[in-house]
PDB file with SEQRES, HELIX, SHEET and CRYST1 records, atoms N, CA, C and O in Angstrom:
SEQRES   1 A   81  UNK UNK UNK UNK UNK UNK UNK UNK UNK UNK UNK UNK UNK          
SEQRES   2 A   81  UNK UNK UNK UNK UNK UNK UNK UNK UNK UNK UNK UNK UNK          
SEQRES   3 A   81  UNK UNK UNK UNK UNK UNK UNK UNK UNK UNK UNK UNK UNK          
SEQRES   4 A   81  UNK UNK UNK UNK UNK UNK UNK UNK UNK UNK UNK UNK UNK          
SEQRES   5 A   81  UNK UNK UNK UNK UNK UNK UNK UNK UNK UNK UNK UNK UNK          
SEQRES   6 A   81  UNK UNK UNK UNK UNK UNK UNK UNK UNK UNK UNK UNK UNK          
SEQRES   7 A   81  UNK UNK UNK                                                  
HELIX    1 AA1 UNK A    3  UNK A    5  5                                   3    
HELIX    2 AA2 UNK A    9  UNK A   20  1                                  12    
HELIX    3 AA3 UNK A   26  UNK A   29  1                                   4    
HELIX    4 AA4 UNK A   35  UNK A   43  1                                   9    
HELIX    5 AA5 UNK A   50  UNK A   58  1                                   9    
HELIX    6 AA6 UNK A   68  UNK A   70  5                                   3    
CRYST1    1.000    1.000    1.000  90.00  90.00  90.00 P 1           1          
ATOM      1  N   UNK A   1      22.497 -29.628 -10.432  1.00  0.00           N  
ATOM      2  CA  UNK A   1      21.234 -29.987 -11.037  1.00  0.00           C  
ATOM      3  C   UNK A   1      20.819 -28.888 -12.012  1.00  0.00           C  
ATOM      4  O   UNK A   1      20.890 -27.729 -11.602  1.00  0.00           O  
ATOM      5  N   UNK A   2      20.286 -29.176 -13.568  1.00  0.00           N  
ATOM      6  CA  UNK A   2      20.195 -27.952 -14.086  1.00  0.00           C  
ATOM      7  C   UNK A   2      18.373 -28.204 -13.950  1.00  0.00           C  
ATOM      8  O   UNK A   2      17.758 -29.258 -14.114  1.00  0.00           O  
ATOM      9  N   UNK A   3      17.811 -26.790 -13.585  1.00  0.00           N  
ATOM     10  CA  UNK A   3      16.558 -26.259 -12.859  1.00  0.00           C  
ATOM     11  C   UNK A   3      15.632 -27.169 -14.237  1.00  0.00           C  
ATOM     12  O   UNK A   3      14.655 -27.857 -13.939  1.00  0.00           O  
ATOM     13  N   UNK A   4      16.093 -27.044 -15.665  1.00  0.00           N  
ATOM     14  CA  UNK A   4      14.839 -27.406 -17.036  1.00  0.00           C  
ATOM     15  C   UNK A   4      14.595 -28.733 -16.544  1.00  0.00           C  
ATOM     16  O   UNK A   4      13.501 -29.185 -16.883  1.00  0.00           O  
ATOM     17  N   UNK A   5      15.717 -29.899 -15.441  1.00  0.00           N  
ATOM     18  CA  UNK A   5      15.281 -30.579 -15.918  1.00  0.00           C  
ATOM     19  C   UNK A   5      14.706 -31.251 -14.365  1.00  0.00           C  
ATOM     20  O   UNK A   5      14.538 -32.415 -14.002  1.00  0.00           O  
ATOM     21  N   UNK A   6      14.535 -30.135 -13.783  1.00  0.00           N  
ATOM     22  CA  UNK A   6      14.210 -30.321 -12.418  1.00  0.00           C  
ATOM     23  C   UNK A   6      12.236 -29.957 -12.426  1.00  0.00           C  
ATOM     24  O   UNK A   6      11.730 -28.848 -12.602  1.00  0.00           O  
ATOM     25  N   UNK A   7      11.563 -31.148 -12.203  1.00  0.00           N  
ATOM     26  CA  UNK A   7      10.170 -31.492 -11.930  1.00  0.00           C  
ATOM     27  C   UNK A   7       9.674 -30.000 -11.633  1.00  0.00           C  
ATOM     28  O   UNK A   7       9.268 -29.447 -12.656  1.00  0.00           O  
ATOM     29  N   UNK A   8       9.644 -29.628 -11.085  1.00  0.00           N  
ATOM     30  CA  UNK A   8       9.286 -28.566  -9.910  1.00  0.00           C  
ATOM     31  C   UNK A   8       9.179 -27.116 -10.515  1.00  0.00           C  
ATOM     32  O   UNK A   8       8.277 -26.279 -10.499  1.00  0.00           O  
ATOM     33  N   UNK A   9      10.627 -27.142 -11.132  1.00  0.00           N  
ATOM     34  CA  UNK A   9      10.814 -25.688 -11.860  1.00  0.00           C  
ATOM     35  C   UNK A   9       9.477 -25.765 -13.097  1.00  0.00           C  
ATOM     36  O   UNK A   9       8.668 -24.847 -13.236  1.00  0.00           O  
ATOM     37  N   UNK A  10       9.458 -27.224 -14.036  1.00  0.00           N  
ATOM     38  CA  UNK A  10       8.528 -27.014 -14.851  1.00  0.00           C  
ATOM     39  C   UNK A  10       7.370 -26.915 -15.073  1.00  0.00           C  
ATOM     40  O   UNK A  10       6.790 -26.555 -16.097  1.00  0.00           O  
ATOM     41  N   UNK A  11       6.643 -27.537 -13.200  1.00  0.00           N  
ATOM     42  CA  UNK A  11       5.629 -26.583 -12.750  1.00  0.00           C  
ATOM     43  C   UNK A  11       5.011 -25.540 -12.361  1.00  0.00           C  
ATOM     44  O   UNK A  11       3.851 -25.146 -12.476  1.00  0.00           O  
ATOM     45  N   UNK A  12       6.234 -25.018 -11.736  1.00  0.00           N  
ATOM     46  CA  UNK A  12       6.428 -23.554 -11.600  1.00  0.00           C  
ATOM     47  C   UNK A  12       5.949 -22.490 -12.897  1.00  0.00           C  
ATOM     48  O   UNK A  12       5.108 -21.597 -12.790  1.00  0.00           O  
ATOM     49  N   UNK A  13       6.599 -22.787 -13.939  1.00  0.00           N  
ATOM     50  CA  UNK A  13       7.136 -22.419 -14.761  1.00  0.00           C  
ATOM     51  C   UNK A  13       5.788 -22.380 -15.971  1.00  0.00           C  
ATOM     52  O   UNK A  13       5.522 -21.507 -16.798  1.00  0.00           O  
ATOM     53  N   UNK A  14       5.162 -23.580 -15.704  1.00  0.00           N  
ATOM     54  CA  UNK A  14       3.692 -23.881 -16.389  1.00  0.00           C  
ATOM     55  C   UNK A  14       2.846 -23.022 -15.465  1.00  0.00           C  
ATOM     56  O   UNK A  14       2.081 -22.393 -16.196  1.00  0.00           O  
ATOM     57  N   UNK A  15       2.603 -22.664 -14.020  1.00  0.00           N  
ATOM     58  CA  UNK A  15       2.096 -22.318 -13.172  1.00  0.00           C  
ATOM     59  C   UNK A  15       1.728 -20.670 -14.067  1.00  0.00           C  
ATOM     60  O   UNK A  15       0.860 -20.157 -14.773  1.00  0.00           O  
ATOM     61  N   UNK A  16       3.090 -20.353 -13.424  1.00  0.00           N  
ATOM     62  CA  UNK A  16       3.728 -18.635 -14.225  1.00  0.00           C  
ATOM     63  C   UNK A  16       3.127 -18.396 -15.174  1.00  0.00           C  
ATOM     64  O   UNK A  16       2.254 -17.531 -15.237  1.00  0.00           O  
ATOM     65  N   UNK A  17       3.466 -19.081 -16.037  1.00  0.00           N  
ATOM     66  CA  UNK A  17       3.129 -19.116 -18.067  1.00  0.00           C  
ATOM     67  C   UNK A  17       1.127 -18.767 -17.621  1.00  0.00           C  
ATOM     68  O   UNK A  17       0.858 -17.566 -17.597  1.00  0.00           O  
ATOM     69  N   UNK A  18       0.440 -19.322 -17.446  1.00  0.00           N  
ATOM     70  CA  UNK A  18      -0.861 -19.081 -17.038  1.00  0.00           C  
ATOM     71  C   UNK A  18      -1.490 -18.636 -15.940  1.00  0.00           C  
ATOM     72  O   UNK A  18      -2.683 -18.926 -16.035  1.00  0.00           O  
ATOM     73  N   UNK A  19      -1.254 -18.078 -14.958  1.00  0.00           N  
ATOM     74  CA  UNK A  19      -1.299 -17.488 -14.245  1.00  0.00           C  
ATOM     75  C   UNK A  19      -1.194 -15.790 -14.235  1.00  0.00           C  
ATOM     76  O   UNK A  19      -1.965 -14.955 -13.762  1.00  0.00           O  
ATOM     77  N   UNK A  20       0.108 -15.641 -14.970  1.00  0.00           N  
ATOM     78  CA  UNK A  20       0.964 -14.289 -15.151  1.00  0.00           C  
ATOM     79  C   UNK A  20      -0.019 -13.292 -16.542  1.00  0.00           C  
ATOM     80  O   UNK A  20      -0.500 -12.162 -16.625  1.00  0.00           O  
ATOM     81  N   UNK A  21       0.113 -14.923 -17.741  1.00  0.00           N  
ATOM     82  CA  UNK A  21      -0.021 -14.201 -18.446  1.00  0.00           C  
ATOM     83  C   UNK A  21      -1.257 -15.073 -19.662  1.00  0.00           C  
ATOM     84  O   UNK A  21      -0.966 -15.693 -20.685  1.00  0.00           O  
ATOM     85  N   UNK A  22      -2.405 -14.860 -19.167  1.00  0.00           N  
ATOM     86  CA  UNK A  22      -3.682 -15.987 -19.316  1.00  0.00           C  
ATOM     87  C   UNK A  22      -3.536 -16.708 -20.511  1.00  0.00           C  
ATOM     88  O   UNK A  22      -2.651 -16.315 -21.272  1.00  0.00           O  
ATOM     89  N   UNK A  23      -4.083 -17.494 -20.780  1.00  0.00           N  
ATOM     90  CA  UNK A  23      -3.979 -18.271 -22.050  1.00  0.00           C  
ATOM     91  C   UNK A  23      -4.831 -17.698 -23.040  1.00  0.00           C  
ATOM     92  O   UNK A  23      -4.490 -18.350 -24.027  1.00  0.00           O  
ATOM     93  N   UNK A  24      -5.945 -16.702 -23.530  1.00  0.00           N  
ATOM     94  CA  UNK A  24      -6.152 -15.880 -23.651  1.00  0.00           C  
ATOM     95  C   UNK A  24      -5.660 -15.045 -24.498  1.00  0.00           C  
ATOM     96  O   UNK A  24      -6.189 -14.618 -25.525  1.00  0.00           O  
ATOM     97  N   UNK A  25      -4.553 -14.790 -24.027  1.00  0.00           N  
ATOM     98  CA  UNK A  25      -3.707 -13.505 -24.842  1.00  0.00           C  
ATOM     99  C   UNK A  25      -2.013 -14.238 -25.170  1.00  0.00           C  
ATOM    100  O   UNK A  25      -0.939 -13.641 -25.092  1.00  0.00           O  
ATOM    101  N   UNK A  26      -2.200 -15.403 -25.469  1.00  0.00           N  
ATOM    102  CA  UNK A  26      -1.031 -16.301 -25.792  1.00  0.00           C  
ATOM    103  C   UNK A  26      -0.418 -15.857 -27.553  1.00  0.00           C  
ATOM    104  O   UNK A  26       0.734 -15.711 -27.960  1.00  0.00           O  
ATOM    105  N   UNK A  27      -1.957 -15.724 -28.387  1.00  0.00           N  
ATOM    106  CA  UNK A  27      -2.097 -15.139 -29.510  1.00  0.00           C  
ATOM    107  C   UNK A  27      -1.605 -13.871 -29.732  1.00  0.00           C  
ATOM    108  O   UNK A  27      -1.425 -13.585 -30.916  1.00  0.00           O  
ATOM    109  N   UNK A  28      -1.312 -12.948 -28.819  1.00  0.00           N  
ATOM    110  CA  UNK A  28      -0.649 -11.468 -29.021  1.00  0.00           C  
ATOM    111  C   UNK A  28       0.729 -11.545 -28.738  1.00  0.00           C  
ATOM    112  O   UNK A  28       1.540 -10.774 -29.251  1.00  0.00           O  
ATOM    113  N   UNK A  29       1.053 -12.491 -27.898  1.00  0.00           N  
ATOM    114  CA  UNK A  29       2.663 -12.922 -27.791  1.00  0.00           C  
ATOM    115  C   UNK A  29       3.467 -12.635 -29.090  1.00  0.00           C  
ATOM    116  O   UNK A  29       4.131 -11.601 -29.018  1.00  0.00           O  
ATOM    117  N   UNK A  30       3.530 -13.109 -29.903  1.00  0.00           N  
ATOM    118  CA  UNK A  30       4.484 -13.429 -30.982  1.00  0.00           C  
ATOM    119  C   UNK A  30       4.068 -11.804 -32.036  1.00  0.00           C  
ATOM    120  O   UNK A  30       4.183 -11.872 -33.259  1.00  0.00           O  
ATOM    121  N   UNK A  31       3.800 -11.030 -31.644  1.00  0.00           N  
ATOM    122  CA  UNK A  31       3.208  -9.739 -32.292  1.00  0.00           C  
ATOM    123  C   UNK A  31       3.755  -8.445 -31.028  1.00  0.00           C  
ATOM    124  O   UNK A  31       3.418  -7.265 -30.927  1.00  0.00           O  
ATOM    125  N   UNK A  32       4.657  -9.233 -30.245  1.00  0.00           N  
ATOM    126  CA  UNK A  32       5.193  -7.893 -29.386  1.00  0.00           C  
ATOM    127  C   UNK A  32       6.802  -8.022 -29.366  1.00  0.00           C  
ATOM    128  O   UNK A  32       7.585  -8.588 -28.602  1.00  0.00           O  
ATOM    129  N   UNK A  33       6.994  -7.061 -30.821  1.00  0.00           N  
ATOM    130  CA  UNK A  33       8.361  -7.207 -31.499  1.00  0.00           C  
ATOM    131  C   UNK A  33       9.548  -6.094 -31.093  1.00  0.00           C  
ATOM    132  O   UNK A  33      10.747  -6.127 -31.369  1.00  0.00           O  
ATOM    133  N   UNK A  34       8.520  -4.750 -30.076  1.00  0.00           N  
ATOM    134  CA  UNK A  34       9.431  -3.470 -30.187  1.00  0.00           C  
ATOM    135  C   UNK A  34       8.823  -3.564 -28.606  1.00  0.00           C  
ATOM    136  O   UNK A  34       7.758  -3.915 -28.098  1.00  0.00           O  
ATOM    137  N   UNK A  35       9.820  -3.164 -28.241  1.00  0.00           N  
ATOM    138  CA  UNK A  35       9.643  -2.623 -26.465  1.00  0.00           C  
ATOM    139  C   UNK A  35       8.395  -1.545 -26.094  1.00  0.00           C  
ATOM    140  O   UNK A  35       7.935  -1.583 -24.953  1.00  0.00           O  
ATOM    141  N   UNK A  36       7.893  -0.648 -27.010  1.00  0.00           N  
ATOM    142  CA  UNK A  36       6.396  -0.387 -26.517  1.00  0.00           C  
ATOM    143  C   UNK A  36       5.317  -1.106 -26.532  1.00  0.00           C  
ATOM    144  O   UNK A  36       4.310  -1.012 -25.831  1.00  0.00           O  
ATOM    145  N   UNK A  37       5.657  -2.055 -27.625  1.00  0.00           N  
ATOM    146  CA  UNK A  37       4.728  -3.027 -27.708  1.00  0.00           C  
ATOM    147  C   UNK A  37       4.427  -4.225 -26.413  1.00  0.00           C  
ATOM    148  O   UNK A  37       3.465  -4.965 -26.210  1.00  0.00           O  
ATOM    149  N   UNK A  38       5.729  -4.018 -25.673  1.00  0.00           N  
ATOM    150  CA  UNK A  38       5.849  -5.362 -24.792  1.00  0.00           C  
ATOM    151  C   UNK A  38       5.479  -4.328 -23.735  1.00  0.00           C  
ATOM    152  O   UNK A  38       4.416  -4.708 -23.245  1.00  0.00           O  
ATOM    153  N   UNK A  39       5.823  -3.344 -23.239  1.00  0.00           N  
ATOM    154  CA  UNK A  39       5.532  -2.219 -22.710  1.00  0.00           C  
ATOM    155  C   UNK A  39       3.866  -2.072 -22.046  1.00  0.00           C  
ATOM    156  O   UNK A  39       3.337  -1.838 -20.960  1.00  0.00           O  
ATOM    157  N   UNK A  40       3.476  -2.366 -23.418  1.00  0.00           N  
ATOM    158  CA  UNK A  40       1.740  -1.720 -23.391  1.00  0.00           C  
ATOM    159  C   UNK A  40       0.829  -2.730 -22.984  1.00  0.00           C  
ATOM    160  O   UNK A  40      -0.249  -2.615 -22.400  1.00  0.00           O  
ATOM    161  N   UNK A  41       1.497  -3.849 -23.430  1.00  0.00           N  
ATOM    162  CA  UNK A  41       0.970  -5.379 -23.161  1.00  0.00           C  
ATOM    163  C   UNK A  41       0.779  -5.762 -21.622  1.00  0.00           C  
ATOM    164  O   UNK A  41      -0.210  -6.316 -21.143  1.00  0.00           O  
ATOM    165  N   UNK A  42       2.333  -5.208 -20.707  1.00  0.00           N  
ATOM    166  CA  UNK A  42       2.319  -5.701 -19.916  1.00  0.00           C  
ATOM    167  C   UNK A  42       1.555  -4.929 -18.643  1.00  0.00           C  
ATOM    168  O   UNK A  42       1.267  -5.363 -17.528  1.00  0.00           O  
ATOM    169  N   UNK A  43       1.232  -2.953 -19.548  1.00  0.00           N  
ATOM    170  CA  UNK A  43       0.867  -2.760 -18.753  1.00  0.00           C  
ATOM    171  C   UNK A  43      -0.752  -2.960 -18.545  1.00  0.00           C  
ATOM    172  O   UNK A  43      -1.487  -2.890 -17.561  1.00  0.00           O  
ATOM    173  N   UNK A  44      -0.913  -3.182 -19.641  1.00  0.00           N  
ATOM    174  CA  UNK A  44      -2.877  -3.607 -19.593  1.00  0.00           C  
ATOM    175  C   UNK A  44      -3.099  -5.317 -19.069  1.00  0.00           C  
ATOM    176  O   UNK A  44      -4.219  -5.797 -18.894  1.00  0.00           O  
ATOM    177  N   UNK A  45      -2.002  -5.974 -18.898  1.00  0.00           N  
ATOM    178  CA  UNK A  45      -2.082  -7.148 -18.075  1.00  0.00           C  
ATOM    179  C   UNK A  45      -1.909  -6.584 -16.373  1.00  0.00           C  
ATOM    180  O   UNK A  45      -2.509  -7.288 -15.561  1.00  0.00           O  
ATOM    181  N   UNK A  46      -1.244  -5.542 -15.878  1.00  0.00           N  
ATOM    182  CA  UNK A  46      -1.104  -5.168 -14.815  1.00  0.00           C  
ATOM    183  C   UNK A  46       0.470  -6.047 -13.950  1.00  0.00           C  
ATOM    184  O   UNK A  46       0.650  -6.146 -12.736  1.00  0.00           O  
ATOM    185  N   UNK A  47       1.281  -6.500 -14.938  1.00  0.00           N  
ATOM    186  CA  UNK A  47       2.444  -7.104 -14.914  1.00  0.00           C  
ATOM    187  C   UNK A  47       3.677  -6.457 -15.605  1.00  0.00           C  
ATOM    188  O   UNK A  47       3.539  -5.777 -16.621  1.00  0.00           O  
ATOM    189  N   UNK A  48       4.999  -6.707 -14.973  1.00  0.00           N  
ATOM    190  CA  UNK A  48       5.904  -6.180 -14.976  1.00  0.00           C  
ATOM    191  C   UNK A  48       6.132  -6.488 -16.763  1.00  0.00           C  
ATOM    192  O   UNK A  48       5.466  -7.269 -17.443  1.00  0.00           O  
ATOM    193  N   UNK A  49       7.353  -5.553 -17.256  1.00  0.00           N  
ATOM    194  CA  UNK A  49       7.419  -6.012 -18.560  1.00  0.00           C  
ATOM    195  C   UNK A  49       8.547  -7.153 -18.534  1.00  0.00           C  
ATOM    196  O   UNK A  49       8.579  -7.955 -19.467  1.00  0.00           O  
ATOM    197  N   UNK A  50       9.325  -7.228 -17.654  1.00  0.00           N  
ATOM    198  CA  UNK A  50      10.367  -7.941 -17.252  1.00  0.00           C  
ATOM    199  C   UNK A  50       9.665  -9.856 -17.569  1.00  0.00           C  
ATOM    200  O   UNK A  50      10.147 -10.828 -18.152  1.00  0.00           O  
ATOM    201  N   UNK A  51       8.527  -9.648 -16.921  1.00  0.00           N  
ATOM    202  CA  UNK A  51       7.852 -10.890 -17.043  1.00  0.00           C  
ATOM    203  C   UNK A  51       6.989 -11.295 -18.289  1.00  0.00           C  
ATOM    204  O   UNK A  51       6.460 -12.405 -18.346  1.00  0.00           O  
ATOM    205  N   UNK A  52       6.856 -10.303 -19.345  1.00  0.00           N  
ATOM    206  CA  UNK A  52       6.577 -10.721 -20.558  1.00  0.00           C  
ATOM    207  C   UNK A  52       7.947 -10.993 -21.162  1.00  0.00           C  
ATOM    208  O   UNK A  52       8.110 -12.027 -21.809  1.00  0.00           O  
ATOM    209  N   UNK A  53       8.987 -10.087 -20.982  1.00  0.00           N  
ATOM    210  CA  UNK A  53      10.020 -10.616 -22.017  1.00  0.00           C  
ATOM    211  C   UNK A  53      10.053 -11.802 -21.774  1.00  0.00           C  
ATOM    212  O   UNK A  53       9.582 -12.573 -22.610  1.00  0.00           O  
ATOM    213  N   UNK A  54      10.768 -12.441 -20.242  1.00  0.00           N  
ATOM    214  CA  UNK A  54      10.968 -13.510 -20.216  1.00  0.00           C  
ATOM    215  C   UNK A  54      10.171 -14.653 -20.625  1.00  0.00           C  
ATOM    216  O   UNK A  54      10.743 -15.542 -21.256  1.00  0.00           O  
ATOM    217  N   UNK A  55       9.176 -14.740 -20.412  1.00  0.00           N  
ATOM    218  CA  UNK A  55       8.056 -15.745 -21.650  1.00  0.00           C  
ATOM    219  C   UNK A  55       8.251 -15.393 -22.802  1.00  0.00           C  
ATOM    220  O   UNK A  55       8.194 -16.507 -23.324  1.00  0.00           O  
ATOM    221  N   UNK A  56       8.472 -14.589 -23.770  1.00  0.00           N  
ATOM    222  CA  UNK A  56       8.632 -14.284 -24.524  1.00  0.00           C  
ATOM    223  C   UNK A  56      10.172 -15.110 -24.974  1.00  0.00           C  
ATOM    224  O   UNK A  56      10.177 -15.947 -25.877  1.00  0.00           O  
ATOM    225  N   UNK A  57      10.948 -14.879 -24.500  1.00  0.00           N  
ATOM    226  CA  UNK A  57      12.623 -16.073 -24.459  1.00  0.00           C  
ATOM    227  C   UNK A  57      12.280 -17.071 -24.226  1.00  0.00           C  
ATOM    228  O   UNK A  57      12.682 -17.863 -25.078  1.00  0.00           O  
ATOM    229  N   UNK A  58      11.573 -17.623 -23.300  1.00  0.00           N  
ATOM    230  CA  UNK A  58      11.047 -18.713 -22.890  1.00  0.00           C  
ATOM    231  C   UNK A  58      10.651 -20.032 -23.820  1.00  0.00           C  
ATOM    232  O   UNK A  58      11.070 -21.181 -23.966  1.00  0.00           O  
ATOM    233  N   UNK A  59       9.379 -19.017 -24.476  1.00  0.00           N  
ATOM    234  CA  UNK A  59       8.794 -19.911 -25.890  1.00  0.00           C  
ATOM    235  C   UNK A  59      10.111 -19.586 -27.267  1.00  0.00           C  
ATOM    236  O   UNK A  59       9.595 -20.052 -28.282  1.00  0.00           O  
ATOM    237  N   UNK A  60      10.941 -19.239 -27.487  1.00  0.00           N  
ATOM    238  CA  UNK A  60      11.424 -18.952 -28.492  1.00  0.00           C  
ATOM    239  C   UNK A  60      10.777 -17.439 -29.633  1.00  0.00           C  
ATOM    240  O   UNK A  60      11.110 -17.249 -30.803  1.00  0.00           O  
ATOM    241  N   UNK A  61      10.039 -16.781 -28.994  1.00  0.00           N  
ATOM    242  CA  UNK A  61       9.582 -16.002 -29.539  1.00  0.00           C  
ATOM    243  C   UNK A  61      10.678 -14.530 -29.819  1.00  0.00           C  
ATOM    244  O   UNK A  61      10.847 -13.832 -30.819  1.00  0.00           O  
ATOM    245  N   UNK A  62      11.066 -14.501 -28.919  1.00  0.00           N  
ATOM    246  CA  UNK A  62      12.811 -13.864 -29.193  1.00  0.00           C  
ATOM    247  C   UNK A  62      13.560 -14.197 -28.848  1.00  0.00           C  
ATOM    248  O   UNK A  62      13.249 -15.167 -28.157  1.00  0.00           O  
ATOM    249  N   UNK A  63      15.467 -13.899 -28.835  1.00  0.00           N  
ATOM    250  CA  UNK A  63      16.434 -14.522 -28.345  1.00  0.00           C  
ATOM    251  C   UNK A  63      16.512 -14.385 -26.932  1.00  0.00           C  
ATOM    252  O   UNK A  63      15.720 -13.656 -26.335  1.00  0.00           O  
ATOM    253  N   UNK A  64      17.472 -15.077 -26.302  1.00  0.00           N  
ATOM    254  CA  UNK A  64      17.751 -14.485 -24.851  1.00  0.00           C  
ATOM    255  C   UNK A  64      18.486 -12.867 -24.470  1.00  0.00           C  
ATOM    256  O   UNK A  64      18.597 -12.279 -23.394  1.00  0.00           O  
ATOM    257  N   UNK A  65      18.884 -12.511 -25.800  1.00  0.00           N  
ATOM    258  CA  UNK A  65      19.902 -11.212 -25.689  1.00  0.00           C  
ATOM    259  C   UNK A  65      18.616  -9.955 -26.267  1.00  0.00           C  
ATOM    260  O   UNK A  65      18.848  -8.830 -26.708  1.00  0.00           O  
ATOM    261  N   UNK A  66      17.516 -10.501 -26.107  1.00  0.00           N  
ATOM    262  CA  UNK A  66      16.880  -8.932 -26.567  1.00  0.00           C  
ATOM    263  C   UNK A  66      15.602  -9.023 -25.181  1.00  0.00           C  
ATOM    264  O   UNK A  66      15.211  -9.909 -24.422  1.00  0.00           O  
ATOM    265  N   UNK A  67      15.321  -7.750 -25.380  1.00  0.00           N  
ATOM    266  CA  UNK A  67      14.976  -6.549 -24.006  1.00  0.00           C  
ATOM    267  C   UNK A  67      15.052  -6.718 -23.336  1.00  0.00           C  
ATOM    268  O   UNK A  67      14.111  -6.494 -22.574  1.00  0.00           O  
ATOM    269  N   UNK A  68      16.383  -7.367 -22.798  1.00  0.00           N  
ATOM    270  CA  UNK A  68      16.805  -7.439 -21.066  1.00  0.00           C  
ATOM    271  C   UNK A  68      16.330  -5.765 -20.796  1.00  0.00           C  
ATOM    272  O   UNK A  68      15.460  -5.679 -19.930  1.00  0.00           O  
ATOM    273  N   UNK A  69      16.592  -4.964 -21.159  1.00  0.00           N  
ATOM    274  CA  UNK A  69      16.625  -3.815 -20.728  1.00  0.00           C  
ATOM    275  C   UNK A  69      15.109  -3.631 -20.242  1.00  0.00           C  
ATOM    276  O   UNK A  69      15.095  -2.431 -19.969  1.00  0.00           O  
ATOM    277  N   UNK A  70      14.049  -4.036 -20.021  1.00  0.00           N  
ATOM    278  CA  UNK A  70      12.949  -4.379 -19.449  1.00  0.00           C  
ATOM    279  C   UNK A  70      13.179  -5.230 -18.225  1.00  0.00           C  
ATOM    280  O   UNK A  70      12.257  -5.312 -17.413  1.00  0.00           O  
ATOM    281  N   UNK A  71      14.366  -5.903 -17.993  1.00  0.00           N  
ATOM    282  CA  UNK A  71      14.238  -6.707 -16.771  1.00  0.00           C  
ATOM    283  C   UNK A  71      14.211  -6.008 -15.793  1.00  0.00           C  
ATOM    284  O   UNK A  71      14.179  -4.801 -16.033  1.00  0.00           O  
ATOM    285  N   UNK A  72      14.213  -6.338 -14.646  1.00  0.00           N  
ATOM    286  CA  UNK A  72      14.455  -5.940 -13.322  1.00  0.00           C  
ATOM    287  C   UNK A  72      15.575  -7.036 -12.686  1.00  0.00           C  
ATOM    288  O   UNK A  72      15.371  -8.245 -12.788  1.00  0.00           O  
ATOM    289  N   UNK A  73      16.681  -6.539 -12.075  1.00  0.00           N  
ATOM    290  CA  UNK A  73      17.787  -7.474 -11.143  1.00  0.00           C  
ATOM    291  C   UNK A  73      17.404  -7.571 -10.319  1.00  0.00           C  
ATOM    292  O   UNK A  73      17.150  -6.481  -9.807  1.00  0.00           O  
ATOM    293  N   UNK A  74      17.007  -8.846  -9.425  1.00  0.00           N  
ATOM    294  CA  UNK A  74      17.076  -8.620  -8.042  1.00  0.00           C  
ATOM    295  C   UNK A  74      18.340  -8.909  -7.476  1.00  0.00           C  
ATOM    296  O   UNK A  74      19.159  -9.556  -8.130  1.00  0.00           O  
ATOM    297  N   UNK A  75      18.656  -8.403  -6.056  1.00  0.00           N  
ATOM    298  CA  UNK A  75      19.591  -9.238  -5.755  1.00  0.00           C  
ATOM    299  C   UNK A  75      19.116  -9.616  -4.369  1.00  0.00           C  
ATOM    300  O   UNK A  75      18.370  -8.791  -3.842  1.00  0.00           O  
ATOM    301  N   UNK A  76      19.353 -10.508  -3.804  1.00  0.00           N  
ATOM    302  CA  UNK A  76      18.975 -11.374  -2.166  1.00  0.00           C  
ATOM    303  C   UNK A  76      20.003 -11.103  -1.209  1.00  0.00           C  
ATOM    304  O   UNK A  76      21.151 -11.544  -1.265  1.00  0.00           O  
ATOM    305  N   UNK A  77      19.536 -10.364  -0.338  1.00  0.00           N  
ATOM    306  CA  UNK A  77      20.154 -10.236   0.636  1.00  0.00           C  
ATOM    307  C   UNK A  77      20.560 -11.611   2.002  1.00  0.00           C  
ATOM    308  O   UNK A  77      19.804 -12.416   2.546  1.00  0.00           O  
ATOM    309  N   UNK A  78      21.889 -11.400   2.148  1.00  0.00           N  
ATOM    310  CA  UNK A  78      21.999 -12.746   2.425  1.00  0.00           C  
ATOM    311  C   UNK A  78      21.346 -13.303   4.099  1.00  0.00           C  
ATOM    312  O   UNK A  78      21.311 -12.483   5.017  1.00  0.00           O  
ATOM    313  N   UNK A  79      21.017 -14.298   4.245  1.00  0.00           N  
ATOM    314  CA  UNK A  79      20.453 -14.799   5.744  1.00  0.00           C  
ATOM    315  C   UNK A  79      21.252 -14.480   6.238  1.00  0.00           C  
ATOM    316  O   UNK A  79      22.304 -14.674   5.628  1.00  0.00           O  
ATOM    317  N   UNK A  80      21.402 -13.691   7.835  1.00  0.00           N  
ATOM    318  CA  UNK A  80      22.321 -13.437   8.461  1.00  0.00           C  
ATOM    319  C   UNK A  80      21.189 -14.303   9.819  1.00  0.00           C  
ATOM    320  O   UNK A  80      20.562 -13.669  10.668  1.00  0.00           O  
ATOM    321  N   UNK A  81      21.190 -15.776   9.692  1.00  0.00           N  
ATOM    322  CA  UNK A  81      21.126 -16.343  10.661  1.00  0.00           C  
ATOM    323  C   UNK A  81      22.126 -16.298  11.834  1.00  0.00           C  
ATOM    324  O   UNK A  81      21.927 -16.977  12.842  1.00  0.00           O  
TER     325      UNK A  81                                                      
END                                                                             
């Protein structure tokens, strides 16, 4: 199943988008072009920067290959039911 076209994710996903990062400051999005900029944004929202880039890819506002280096990896440790 791919997740875009799965109901759930695109509530999620609408949830996130306003929740994370208010509608509000939707207008400064497309004006955070250099990693301090996304940096400074995310820290006066009180949110990771990891979670502006990705909205930021999200809407098309940059590619998918720029400031990963802001992400964070998780990885899941597995159920040891």
């Amino acid at each position: 199943m791919e997740y875009a076209d799965d109901e759930r994710e695109r509530q999620a996903n609408r949830f996130a988008a306003n929740a994370l990062i208010p509608a509000g400051h939707q207008g400064e999005l497309r004006r955070l072009t250099q990693y301090g900029l996304v940096e400074a944004f995310a820290a006066r929202l009180g949110i990771a920067p990891g979670i502006v880039v990705g909205r930021l890819q999200r809407e098309g506002i940059i590619k998918y290959n720029q400031f990963n280096g802001l992400k964070q990896k998780l990885e899941w440790a597995e159920d040891e039911r």
